[in-house]
Short mmCIF file of C-alpha atoms (C1' of nucleotides) in Angstrom, two decimals:
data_model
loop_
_atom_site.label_atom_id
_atom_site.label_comp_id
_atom_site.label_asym_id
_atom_site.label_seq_id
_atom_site.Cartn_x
_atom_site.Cartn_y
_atom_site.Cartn_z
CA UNK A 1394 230.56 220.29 288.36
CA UNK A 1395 232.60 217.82 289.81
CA UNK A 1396 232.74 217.46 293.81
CA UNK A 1397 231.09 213.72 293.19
CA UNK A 1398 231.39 213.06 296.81
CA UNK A 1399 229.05 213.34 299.82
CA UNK A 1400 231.56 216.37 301.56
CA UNK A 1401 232.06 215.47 304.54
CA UNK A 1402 233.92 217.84 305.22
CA UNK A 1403 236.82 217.81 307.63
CA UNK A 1404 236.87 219.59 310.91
CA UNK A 1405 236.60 223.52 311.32
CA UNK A 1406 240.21 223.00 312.15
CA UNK A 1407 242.07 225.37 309.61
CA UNK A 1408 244.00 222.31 307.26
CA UNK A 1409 243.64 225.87 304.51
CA UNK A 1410 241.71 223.23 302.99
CA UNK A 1411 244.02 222.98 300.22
CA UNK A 1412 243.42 220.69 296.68
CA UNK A 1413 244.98 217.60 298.10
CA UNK A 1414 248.77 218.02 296.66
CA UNK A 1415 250.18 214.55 294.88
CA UNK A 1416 247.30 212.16 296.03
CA UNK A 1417 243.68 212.42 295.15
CA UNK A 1418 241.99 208.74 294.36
CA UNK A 1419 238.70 211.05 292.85
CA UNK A 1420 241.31 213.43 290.59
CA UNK A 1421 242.86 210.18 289.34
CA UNK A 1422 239.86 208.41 288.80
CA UNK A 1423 238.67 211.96 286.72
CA UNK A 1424 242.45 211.70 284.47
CA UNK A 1425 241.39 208.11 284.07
CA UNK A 1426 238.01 208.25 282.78
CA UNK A 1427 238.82 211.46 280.33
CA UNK A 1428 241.59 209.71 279.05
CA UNK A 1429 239.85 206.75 278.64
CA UNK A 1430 236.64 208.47 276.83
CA UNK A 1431 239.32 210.05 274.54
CA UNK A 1432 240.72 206.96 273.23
CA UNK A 1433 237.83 204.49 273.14
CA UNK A 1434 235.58 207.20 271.31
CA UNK A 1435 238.37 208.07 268.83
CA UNK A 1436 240.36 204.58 268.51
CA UNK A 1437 237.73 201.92 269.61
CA UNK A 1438 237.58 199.79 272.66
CA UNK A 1439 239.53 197.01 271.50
CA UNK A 1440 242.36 199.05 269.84
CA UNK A 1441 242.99 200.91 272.97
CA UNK A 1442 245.33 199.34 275.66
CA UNK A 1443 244.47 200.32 279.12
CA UNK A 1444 248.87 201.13 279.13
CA UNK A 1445 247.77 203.46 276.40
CA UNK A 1446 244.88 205.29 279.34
CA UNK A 1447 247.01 205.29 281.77
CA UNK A 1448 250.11 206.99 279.70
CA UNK A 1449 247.75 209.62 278.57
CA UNK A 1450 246.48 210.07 282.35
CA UNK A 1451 250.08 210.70 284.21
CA UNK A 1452 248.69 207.44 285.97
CA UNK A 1453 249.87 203.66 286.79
CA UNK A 1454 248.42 201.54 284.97
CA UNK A 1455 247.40 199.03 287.92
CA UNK A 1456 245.12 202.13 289.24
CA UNK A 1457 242.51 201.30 286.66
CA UNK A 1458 241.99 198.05 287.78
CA UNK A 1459 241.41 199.40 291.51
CA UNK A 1460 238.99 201.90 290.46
CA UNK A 1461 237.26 200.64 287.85
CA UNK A 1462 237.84 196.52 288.39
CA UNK A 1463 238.39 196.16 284.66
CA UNK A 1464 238.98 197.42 281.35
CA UNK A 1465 235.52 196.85 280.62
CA UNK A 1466 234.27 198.73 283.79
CA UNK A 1467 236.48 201.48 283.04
CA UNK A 1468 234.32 201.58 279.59
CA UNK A 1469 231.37 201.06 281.39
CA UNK A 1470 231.92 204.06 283.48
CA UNK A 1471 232.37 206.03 280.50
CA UNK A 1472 229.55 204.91 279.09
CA UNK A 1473 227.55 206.03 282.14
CA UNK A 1474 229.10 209.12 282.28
CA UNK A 1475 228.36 209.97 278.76
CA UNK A 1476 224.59 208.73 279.37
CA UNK A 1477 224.25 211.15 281.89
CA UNK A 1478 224.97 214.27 279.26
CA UNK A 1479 221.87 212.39 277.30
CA UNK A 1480 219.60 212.42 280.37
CA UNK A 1481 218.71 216.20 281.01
CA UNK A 1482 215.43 217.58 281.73
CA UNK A 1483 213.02 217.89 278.39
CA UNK A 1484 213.23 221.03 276.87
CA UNK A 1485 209.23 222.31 275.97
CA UNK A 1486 209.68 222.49 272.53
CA UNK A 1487 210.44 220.86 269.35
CA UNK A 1488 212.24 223.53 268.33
CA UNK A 1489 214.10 223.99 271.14
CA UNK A 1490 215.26 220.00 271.45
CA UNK A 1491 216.73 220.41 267.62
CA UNK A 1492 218.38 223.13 268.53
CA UNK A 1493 219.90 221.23 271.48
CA UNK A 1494 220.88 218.20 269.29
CA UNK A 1495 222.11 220.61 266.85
CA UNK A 1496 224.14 222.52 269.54
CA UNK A 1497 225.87 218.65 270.05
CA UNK A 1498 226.48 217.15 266.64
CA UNK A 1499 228.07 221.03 265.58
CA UNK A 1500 230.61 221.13 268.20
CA UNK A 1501 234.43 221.21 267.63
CA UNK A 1502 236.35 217.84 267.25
CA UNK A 1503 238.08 216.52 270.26
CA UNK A 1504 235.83 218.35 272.74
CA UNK A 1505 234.08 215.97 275.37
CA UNK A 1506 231.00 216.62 273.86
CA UNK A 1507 232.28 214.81 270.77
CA UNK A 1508 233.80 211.82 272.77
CA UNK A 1509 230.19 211.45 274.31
CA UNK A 1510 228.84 211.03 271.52
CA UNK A 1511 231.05 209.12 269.82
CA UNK A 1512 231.06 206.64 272.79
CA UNK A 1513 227.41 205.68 271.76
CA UNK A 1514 228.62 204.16 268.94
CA UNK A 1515 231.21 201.91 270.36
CA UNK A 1516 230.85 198.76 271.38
CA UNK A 1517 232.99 196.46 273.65
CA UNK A 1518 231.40 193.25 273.69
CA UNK A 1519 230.24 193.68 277.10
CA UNK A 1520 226.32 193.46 277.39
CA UNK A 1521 226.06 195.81 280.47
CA UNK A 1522 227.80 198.13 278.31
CA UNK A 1523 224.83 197.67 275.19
CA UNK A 1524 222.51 197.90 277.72
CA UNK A 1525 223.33 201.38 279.06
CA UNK A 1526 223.87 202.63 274.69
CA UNK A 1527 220.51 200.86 274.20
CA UNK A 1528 218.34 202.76 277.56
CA UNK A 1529 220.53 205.78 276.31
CA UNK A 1530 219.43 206.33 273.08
CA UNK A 1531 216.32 204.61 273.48
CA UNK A 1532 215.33 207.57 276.47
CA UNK A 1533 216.09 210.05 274.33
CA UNK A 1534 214.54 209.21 271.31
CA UNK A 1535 211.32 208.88 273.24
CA UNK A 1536 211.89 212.51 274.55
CA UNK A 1537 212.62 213.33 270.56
CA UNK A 1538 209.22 211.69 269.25
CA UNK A 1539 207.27 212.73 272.23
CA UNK A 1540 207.94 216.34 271.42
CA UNK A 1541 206.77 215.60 267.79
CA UNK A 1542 203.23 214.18 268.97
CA UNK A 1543 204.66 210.33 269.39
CA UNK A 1544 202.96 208.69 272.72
CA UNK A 1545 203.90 205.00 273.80
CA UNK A 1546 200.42 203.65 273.59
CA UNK A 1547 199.75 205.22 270.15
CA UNK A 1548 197.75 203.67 267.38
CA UNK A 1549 199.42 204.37 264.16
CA UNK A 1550 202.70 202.03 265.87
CA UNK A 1551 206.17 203.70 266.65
CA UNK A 1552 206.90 205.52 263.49
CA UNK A 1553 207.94 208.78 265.04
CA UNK A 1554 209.50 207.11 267.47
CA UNK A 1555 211.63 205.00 264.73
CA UNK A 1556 212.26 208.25 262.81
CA UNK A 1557 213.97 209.68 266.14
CA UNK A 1558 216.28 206.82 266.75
CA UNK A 1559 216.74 207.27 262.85
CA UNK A 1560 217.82 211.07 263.32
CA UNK A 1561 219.47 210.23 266.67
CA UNK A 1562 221.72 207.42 264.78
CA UNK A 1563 222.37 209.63 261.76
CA UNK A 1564 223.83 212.19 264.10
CA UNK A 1565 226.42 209.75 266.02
CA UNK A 1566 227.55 208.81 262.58
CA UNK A 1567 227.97 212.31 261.33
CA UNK A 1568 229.79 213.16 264.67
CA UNK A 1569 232.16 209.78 264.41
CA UNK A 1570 233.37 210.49 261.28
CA UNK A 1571 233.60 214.28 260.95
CA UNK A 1572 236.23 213.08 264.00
CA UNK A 1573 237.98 210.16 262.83
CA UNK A 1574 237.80 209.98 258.96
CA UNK A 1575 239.39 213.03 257.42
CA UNK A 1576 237.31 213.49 254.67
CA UNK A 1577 236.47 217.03 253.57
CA UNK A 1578 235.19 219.21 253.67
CA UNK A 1579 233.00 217.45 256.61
CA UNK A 1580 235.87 217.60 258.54
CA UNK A 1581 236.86 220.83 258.18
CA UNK A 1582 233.55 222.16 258.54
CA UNK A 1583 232.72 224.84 260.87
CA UNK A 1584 229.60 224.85 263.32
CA UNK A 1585 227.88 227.30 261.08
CA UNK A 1586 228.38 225.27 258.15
CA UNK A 1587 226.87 222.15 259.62
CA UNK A 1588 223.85 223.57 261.64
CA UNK A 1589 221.69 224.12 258.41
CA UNK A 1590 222.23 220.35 257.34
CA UNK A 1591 221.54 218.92 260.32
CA UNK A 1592 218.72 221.09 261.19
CA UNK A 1593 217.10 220.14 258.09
CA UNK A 1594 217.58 216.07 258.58
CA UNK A 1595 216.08 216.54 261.99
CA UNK A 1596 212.93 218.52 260.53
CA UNK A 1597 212.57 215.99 257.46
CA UNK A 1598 212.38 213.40 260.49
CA UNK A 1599 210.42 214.53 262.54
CA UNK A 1600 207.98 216.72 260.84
CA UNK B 302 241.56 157.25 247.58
CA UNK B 303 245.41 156.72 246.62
CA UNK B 304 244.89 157.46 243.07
CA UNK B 305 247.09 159.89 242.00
CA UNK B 306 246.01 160.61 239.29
CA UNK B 307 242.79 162.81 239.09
CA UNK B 308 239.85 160.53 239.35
CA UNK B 309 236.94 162.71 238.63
CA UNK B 310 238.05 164.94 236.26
CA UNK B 311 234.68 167.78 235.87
CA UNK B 312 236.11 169.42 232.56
CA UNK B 313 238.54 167.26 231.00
CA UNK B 314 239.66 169.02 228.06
CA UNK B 315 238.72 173.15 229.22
CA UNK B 316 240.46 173.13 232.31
CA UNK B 317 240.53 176.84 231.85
CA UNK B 318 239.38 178.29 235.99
CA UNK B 319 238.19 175.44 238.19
CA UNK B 320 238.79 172.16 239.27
CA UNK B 321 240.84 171.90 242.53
CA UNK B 322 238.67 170.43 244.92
CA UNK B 323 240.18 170.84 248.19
CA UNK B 324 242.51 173.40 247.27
CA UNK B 325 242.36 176.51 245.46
CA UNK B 326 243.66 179.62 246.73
CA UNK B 327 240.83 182.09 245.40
CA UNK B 328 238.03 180.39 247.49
CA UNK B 329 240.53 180.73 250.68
CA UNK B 330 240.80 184.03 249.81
CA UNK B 331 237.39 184.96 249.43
CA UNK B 332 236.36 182.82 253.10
CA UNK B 333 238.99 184.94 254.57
CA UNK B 334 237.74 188.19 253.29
CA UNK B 335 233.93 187.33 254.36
CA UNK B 336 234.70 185.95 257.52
CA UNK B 337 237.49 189.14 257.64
CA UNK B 338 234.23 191.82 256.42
CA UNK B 339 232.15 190.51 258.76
CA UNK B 340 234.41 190.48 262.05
CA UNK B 341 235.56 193.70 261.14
CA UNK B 342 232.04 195.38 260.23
CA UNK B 343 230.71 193.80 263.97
CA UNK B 344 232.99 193.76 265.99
CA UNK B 345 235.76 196.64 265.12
CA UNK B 346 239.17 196.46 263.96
CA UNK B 347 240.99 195.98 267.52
CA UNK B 348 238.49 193.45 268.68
CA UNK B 349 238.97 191.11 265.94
CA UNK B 350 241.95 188.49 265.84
CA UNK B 351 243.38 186.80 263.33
CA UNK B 352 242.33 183.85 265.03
CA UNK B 353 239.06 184.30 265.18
CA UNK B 354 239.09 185.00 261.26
CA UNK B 355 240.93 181.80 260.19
CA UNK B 356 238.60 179.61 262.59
CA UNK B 357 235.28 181.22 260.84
CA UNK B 358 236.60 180.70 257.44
CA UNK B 359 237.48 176.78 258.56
CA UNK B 360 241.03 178.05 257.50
CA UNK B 361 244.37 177.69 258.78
CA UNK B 362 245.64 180.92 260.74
CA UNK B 363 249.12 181.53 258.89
CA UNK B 364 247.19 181.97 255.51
CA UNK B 365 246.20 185.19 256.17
CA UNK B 366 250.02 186.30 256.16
CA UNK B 367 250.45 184.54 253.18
CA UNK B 368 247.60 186.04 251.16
CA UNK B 369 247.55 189.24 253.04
CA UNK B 370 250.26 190.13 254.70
CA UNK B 371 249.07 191.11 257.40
CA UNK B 372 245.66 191.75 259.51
CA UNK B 373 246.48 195.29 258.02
CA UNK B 374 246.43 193.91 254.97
CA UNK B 375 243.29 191.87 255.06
CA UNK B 376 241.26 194.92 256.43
CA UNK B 377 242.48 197.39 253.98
CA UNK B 378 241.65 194.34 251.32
CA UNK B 379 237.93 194.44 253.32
CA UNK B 380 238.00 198.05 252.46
CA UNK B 381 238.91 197.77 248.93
CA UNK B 382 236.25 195.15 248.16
CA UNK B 383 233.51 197.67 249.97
CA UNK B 384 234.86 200.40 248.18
CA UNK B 385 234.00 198.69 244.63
CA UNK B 386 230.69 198.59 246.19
CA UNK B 387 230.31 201.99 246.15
CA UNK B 388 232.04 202.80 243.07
CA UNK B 389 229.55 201.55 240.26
CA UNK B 390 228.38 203.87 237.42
CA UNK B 391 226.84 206.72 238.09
CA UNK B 392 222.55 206.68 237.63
CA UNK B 393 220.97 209.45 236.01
CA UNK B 394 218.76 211.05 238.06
CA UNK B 395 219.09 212.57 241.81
CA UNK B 396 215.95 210.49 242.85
CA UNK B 397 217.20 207.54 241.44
CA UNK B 398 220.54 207.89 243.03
CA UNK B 399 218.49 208.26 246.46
CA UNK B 400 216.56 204.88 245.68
CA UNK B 401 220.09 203.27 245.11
CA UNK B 402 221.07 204.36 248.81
CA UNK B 403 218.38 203.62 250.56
CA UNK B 404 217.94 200.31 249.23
CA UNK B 405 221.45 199.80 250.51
CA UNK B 406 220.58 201.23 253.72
CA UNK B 407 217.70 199.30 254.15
CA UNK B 408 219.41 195.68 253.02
CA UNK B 409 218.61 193.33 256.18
CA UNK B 410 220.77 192.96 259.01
CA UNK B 411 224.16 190.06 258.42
CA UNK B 412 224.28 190.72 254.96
CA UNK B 413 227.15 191.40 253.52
CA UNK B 414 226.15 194.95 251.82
CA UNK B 415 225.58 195.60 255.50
CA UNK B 416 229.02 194.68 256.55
CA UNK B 417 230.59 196.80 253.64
CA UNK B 418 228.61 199.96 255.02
CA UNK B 419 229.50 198.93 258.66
CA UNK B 420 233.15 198.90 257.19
CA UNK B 421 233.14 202.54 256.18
CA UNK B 422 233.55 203.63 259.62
CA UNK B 423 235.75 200.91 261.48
CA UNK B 424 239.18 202.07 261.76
CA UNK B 425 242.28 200.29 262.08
CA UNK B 426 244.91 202.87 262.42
CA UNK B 427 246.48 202.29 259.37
CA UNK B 428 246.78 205.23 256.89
CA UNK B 429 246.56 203.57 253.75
CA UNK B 430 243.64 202.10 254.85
CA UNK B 431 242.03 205.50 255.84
CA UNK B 432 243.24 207.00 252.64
CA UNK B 433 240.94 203.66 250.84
CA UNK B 434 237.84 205.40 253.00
CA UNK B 435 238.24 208.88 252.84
CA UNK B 436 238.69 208.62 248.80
CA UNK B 437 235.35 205.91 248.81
CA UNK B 438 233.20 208.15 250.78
CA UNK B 439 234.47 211.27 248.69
CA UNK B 440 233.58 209.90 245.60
CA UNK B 441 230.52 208.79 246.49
CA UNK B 442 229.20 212.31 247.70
CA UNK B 443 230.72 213.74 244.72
CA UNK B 444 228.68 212.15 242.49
CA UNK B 445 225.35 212.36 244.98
CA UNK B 446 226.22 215.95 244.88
CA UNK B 447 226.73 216.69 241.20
CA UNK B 448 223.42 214.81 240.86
CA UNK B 449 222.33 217.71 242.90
CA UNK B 450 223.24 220.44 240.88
CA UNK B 451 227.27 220.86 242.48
CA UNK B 452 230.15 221.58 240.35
CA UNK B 453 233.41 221.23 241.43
CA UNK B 454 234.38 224.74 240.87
CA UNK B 455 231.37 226.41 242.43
CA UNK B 456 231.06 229.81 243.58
CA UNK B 457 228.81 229.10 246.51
CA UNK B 458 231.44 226.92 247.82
CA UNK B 459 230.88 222.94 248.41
CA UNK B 460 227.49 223.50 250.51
CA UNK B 461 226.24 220.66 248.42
CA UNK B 462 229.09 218.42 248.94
CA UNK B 463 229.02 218.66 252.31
CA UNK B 464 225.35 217.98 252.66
CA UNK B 465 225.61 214.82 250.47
CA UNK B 466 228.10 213.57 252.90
CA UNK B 467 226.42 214.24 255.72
CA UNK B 468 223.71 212.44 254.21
CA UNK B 469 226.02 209.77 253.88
CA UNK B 470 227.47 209.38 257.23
CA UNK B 471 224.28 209.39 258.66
CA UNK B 472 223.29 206.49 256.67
CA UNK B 473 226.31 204.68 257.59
CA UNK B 474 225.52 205.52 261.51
CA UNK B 475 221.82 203.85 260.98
CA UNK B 476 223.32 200.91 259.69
CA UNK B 477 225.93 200.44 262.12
CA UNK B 478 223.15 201.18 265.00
CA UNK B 479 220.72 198.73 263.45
CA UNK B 480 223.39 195.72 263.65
CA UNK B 481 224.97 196.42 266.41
CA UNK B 482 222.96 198.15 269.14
CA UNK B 483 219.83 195.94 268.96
CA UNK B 484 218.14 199.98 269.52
CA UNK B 485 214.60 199.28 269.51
CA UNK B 486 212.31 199.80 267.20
CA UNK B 487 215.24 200.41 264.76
CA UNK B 488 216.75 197.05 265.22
CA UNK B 489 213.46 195.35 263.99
CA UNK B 490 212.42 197.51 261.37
CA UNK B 491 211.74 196.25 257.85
CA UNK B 492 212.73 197.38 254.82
CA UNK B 493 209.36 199.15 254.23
CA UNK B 494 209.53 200.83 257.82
CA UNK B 495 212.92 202.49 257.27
CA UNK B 496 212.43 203.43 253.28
CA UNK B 497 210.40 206.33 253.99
CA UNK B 498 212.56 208.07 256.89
CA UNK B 499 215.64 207.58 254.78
CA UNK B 500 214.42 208.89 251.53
CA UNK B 501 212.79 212.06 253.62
CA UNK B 502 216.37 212.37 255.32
CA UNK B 503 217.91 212.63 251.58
CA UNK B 504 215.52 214.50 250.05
CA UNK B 505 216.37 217.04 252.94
CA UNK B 506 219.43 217.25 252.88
CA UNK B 507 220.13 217.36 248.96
CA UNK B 508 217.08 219.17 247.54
"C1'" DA C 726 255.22 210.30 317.96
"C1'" DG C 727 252.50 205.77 316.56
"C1'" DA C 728 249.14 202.75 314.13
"C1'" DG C 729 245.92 202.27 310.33
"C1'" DT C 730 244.24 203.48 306.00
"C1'" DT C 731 244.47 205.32 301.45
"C1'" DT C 732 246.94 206.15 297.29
"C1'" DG C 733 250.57 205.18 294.11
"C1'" DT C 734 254.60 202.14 292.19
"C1'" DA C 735 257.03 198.33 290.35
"C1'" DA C 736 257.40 193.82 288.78
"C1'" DA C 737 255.57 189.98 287.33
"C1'" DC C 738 252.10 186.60 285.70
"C1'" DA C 739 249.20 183.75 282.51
"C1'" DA C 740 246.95 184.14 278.47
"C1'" DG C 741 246.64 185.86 274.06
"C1'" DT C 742 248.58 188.65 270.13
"C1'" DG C 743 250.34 188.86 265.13
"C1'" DC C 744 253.48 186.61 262.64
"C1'" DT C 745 257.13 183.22 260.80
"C1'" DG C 746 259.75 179.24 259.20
"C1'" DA C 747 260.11 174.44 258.41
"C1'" DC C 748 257.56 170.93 256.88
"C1'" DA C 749 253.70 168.13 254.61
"C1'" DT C 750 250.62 167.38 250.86
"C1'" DG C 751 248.08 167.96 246.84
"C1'" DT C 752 248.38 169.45 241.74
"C1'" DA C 753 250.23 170.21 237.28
"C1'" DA C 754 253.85 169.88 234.04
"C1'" DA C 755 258.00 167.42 231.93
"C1'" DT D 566 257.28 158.25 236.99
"C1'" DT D 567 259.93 162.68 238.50
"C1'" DT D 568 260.18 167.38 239.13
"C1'" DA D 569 258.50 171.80 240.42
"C1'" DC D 570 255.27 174.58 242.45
"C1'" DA D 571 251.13 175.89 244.85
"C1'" DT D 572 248.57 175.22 248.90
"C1'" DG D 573 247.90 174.01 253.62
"C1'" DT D 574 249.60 172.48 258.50
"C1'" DC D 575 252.07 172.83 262.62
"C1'" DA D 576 254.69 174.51 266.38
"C1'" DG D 577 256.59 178.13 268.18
"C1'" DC D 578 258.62 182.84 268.53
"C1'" DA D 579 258.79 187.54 270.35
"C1'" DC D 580 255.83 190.51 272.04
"C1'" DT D 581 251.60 192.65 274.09
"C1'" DT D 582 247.47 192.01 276.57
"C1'" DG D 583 244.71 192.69 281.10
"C1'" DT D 584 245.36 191.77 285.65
"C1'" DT D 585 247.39 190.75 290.22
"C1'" DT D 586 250.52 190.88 293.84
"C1'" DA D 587 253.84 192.76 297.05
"C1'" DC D 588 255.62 196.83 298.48
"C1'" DA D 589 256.45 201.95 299.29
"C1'" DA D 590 254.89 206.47 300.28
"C1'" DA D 591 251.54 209.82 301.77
"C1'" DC D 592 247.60 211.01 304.52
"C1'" DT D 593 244.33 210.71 308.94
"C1'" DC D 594 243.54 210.19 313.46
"C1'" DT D 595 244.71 209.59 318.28
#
DNA sequence: AGAGTTTGTAAACAAGTGCTGACATGTAAA
DNA sequence: TTTACATGTCAGCACTTGTTTACAAACTCT
């Protein structure tokens, strides 16, 4: 992963081509944004301070404004980065694509994963920022219905195609507050205790 | 207009709960707490200001400190009112239950049974008022659950429970989505479009 | 070495935040 | 009426907000 830029790599001349030491704008701008997708996904975007982001990133707080212009770029950019775990290749089968969603909504709290998720529930205000949550979920809810016989031009209307935002929706909720609310035993429950459930919501859905 | 003495008098002899025409603390209270439910359920804890409250309700800022505190107060009051919602007498039957939910799930968008969903996973920070939430949301799948056949002090653990609440979070994600995302074609679904999805995601998860 | 650029730091700014106290005004009781 | 209280208004406080600016330190290249 990682390595975001085009390498242009410097000279054959030895430099041991060592991680740059103090100063690395892309490392930074890496602390930033997984600090940032931390506390917007678990605290909101309007309860978390960009102070708050930088303190958690080892980082001044001015840098966020010179990498990401604003507060709301900075969310923007998390946004897109979370978009991007949404936009893999189709897997072939039903089957397989539950498993995948599945495989997301199970994992542990406070992973990335989670934050990613969590993100598409958040809003800012900022209508570049519900644009990207709207193509988001919208792309792969498509991917979701088309696997379960839904095509764009269909006659019967965008049922399936509902029912897969509906699934899709139910599982950011699940995710949010297995993270944020406490309540048990959601909270405390394990992967294996959670794949049944939402295996089953998926199949009412979209069978 | 400089008669002091009441001029219109509605009920002269039973003055026993109304008459104050301009004044009377219970309507302020009840602007602040729709204009609070709604600001809150929308727009998030963090993003809403006091401000913004008072000028919806048509109601001078500092009366929110008087009659709540706090903006701490006035959310976990938000909370309390949504958590009556949700803590009416229990129906008889599992499938009745399930009609009760999605018919709450399915209310149209700006109303306030909408809001008091939307509520349910807002967070402000404040413990008491995640304490009002976790016990709300608890309840509620308790009683979905026992509905279902779970007992408190089952042997096969609290699989029950925790499907009921997943079924519950999820409906609380659609709604939030629905409001707030404009996701289409969940944003413009009817009633009648969204029953049939949420009943099969109950029946799923509790059956 | 030097100049030029990139990266990070510190301080400050204007605007906005939740909240408070002193005051004004309407209402009900004496 | 006069008194007492409930309700609402106003201006401002102390603080935080996001953001900008000026400056320092590290890196690159000749």
């Amino acid at each position: 992963m990682t390595n975001g830029t085009p390498a242009i790599i410097d000279d054959d001349q030895d430099h041991s081509s060592r991680a740059p030491r103090g100063r690395d704008a892309d490392a930074t701008r890496s602390l930033l944004l997984q600090s940032a997708r931390r506390r917007f996904a678990l605290e909101g975007y309007g309860s978390t301070t960009v102070r708050d982001i930088a303190r958690d990133a080892g980082v001044n707080v001015a840098l966020i404004n010179r990498y990401f212009e604003s507060k709301e770029g900075l969310f923007e950019a998390c946004l897109a980065h979370a978009a991007e775990q949404f936009d893999q290749p189709t897997v072939p089968s039903l089957d397989r694509a539950v498993q995948v969603v599945v495989d997301r909504v199970t994992v542990e709290h406070g992973s990335e994963d989670s934050f990613h998720m969590m993100l598409l529930l958040r809003t800012s205000g900022d209508e570049r920022a519900d644009a990207i949550r709207r193509r988001t979920l919208r792309n792969f809810a498509e991917r979701m219905a088309a696997l379960a016989g839904w095509t764009p031009d269909a006659v019967d209307g965008d049922a399936l195609l509902l029912r897969a935002e509906v699934a899709i929706c139910a599982s950011l909720g699940i995710t949010l507050l297995r993270s944020t609310s406490g309540l048990e035993p959601l909270s405390s429950a394990s992967r294996d205790d959670l794949a049944g459930p939402i295996r089953d919501l998926f199949s009412a859905l979209l069978r």
